[in-house]
Short mmCIF file of C-alpha atoms in Angstrom, two decimals:
data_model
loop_
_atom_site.label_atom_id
_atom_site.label_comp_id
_atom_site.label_asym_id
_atom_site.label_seq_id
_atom_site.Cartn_x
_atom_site.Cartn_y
_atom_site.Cartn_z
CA UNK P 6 127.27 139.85 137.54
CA UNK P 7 129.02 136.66 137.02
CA UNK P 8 126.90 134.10 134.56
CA UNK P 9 129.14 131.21 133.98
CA UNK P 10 132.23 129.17 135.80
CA UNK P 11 134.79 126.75 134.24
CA UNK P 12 135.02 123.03 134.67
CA UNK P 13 137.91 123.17 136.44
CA UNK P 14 136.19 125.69 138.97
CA UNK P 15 133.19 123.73 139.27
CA UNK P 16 135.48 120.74 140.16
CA UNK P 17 137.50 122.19 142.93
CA UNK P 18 134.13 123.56 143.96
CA UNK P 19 132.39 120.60 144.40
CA UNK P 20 135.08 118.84 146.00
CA UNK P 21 135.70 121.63 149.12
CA UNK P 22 133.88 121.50 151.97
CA UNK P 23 131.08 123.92 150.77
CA UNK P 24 130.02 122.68 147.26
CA UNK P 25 127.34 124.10 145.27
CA UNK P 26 124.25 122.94 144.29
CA UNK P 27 124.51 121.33 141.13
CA UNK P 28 121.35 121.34 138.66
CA UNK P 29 121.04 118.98 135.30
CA UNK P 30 118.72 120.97 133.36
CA UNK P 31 118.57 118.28 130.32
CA UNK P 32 115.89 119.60 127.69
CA UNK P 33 115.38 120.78 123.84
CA UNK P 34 112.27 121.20 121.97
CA UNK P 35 111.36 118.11 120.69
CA UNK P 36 113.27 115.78 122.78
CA UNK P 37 111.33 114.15 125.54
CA UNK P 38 114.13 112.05 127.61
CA UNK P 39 115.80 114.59 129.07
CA UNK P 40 115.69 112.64 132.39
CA UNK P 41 117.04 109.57 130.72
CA UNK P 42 119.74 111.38 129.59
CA UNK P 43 120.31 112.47 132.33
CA UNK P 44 120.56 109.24 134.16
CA UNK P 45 122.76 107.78 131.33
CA UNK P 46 124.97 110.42 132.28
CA UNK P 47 125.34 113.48 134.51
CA UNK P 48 127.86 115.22 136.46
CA UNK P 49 128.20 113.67 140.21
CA UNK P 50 126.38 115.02 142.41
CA UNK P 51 123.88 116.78 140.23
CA UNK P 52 120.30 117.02 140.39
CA UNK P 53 117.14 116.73 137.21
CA UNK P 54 115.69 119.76 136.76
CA UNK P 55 112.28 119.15 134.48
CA UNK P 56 111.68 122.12 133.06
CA UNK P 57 108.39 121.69 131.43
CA UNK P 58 106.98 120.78 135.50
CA UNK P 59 109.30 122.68 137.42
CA UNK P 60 110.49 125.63 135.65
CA UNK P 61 107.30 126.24 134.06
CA UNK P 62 103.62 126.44 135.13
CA UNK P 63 100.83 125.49 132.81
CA UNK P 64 97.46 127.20 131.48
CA UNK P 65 96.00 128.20 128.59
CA UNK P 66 97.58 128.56 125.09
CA UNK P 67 96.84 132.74 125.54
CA UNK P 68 99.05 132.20 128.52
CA UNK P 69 102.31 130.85 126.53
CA UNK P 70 103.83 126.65 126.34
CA UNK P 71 106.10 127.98 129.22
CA UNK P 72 104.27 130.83 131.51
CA UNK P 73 106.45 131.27 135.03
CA UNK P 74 105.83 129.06 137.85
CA UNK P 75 104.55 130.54 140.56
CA UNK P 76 106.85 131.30 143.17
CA UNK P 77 105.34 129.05 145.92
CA UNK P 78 106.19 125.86 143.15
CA UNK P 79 109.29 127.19 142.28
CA UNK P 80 110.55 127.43 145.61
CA UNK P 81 109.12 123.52 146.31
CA UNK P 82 110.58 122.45 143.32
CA UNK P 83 113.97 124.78 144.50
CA UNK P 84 113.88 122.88 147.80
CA UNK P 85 113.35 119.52 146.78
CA UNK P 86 116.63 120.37 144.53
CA UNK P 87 118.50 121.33 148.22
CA UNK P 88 118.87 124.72 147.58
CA UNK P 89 119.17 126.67 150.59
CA UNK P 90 119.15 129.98 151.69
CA UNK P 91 122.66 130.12 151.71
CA UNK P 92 123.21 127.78 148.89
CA UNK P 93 125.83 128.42 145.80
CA UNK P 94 123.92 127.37 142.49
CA UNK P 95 125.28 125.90 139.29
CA UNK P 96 122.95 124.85 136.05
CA UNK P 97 124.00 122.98 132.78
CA UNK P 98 122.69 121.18 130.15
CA UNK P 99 124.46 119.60 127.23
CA UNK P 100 123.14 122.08 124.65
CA UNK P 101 125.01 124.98 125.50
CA UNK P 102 123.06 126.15 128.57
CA UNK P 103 119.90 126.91 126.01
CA UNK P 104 117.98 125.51 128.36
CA UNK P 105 119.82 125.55 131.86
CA UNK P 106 119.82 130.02 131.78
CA UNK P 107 115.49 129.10 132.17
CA UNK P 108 116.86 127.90 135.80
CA UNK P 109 119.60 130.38 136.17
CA UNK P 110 117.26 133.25 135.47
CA UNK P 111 114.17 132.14 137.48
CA UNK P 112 116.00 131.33 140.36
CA UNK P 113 117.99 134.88 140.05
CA UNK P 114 114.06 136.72 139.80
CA UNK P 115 113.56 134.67 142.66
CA UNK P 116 115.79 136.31 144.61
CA UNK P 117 119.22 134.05 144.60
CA UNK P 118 122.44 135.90 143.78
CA UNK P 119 124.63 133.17 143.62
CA UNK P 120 123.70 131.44 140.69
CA UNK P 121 126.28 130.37 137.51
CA UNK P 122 126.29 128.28 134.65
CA UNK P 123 128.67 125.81 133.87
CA UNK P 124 129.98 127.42 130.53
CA UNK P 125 129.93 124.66 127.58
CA UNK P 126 127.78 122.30 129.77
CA UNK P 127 128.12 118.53 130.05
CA UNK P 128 130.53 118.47 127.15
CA UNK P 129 132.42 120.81 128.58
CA UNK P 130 133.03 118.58 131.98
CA UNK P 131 133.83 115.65 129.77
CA UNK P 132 136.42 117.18 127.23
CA UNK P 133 138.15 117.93 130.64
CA UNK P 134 138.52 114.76 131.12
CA UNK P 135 136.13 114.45 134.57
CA UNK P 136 133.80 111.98 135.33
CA UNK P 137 129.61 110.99 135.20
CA UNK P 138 127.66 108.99 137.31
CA UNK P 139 124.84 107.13 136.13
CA UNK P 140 121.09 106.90 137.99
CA UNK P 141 119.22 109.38 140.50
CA UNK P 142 120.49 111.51 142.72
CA UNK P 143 118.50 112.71 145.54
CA UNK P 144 119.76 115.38 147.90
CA UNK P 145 118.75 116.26 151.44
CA UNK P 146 116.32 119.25 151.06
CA UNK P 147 116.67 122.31 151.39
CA UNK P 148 114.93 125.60 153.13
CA UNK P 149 115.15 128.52 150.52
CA UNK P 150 112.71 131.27 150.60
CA UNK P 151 111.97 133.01 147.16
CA UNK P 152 110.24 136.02 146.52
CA UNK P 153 109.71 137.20 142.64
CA UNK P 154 110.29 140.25 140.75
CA UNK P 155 114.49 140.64 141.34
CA UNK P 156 114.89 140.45 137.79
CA UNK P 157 112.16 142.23 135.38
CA UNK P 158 110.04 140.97 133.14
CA UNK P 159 107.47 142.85 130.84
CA UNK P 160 103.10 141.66 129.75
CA UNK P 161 102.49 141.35 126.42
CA UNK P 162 100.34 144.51 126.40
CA UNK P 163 103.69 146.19 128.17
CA UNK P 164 106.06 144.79 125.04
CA UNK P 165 103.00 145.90 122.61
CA UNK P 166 104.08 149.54 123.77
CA UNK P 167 107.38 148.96 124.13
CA UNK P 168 109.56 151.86 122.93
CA UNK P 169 113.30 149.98 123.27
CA UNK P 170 115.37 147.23 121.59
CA UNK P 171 112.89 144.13 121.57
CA UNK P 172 115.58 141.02 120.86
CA UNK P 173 113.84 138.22 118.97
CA UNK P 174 116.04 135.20 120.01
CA UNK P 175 114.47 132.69 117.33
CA UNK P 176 116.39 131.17 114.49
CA UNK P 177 116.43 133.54 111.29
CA UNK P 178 113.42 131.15 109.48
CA UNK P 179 111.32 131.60 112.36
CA UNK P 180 111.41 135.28 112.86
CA UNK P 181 110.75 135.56 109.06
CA UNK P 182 108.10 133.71 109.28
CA UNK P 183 109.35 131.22 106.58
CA UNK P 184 108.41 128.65 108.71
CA UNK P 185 106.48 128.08 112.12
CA UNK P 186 107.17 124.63 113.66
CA UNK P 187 104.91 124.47 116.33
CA UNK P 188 103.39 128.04 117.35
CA UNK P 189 99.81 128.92 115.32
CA UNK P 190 101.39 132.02 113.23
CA UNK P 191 104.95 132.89 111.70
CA UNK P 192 106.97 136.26 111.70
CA UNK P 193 107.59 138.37 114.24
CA UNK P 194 105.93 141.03 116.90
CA UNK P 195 106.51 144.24 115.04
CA UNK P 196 109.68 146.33 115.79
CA UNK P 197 111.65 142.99 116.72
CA UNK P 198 115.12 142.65 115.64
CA UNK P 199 116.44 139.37 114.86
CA UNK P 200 119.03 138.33 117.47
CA UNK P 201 119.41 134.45 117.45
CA UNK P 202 120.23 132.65 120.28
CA UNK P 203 122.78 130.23 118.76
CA UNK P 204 125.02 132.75 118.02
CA UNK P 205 126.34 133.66 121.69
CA UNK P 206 128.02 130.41 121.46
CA UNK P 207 131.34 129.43 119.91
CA UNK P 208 131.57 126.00 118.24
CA UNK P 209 132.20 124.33 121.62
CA UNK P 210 129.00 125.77 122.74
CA UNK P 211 130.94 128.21 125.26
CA UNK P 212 129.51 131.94 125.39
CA UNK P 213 131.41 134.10 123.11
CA UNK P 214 133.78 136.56 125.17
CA UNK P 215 132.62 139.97 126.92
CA UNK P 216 134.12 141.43 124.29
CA UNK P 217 132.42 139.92 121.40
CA UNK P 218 128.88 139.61 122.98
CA UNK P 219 129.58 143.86 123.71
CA UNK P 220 130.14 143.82 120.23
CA UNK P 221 127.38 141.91 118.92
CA UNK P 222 124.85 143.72 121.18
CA UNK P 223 126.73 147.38 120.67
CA UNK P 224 123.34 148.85 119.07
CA UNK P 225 120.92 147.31 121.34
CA UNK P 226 120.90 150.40 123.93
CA UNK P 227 120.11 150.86 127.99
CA UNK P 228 116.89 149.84 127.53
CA UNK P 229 116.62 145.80 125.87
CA UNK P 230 113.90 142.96 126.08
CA UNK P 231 114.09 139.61 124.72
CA UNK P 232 111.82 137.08 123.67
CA UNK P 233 112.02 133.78 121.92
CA UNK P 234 109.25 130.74 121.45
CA UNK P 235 108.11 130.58 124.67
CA UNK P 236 110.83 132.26 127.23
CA UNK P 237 113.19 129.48 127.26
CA UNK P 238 116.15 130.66 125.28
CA UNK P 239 115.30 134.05 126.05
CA UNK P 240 116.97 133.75 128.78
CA UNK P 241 120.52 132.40 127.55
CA UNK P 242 120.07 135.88 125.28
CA UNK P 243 119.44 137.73 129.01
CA UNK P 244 122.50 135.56 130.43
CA UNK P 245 124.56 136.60 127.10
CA UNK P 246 123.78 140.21 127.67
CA UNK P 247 124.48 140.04 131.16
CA UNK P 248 128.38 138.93 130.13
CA UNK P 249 128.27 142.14 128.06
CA UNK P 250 127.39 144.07 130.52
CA UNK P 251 123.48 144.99 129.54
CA UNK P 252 120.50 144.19 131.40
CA UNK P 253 117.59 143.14 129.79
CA UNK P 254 114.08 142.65 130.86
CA UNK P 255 112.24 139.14 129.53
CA UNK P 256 109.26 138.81 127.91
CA UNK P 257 107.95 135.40 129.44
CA UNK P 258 104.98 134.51 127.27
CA UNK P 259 107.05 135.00 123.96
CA UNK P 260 105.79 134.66 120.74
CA UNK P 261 103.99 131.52 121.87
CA UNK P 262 101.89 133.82 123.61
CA UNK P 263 101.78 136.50 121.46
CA UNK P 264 100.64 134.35 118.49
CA UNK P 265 97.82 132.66 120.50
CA UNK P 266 96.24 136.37 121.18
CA UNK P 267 94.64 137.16 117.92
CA UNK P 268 94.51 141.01 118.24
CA UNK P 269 98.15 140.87 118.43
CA UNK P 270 99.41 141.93 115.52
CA UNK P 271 102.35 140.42 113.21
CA UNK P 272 104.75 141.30 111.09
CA UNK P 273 107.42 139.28 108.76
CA UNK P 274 110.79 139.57 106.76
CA UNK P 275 114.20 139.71 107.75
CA UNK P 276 116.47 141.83 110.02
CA UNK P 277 119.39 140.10 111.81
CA UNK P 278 121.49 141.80 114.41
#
């Protein structure tokens, strides 16, 4: 499977005469003007993706801050993007795809094969020395069909049985349960090892190579799920594990989920992979 592309291929791309679709997936928890970042600056061409409205649904806090859209939405919101059926696809952000993998995974469970991140982001395009536009960009739409399920994903009761590697993709503190920023309990869900997200990246915010992610993930086994806070940068950890070679299933409710179920049980300290 390939996960990510180069500036330099994302530029010749977009300038032939079959360019990709080009998503601007600006987000990060606790910053709210990800579309006016993204009108300050964005790669030409490119399109706001808001993830809380369109790569999300909404319900109750049993349900998770992020539960999946459902797949009628998704493919609006996929359309109104101008993805088409036979469309080439490529997210960023300008935090190290943390939150541009939520598109690149959701679209891929929707049934799109053809879909890359722009390795290192926004920061990436600019150290190459390309150029933003400014303002809104709206394409023609597009006529993609998506049907769920082409990537798996596992219920909380599924994860509570789970008998494989369950990646936590939290920060250390979190996991711990040191601290709990925003969810209603701290720690973990029991059996959890600590794999945090931050450290696929290299200090550009490029994924680390096959090599090193096969190394970092060399314990995890055939059989791997991943959750995080509320399924967002579990799926960079999926998309890092995919460059290693490993599939891995997502747990989309996360522990934002899991915390808001009080029969769920919880468990804290340290373990770090």
């Amino acid at each position: 499977m390939t996960v990510t592309i180069d500036a330099h291929e994302l530029k010749a791309q977009l300038a032939s005469d079959d360019p990709p679709v080009l998503l601007d997936v600006r987000w990060a928890l606790g910053d709210s003007e990800g579309r006016e970042h993204y009108r300050d600056a964005h790669i030409p061409g490119a399109v706001f993706v808001d993830l809380d409205n369109e790569l999300a649904s909404h319900g109750e806090p049993s349900d998770g801050r992020h539960p999946l859209p459902e797949i009628s939405d998704l493919q609006n919101a996929a359309r109104s993007w101008g993805i088409g059926s036979g469309s080439r696809v490529v997210a960023y952000d300008n935090t190290g795809n943390l939150a541009a993998a939520r598109a690149w995974w959701l679209l891929r469970w929707g049934g799109l094969t053809d879909v890359t991140l722009l390795d290192g982001g926004l920061a990436s395009w600019t150290a190459a020395g390309f150029e933003t536009a400014s303002g809104d960009e709206i394409p023609a739409p597009g006529d993609v069909e998506l049907t769920p399920g082409h990537l798996p994903t596992l219920t909380a009761d599924e994860i509570e049985s789970y008998s494989g590697t369950l990646l936590d993709a939290r920060a250390p503190e979190r996991y711990s349960g040191e601290t709990e920023p925003i969810d209603p309990k701290a720690g973990h869900i029991p059996g959890a090892i600590n794999a945090p997200t931050a450290a696929n990246l290299d200090a550009d915010g490029r994924f680390l190579s096959a090599d090193a992610l096969r190394e970092r993930f060399d314990s995890a086994g055939a059989d791997v799920a991943v959750y995080c806070g509320s399924g967002v940068t579990a799926a960079h950890q999926i998309a890092a594990l995919a460059i290693a070679g490993i599939d891995a299933a997502l747990y989309p409710g996360s522990w934002s989920q899991w915390s808001n179920q009080p029969n769920r049980p919880v468990a804290t300290g340290a373990s770090t992979r």
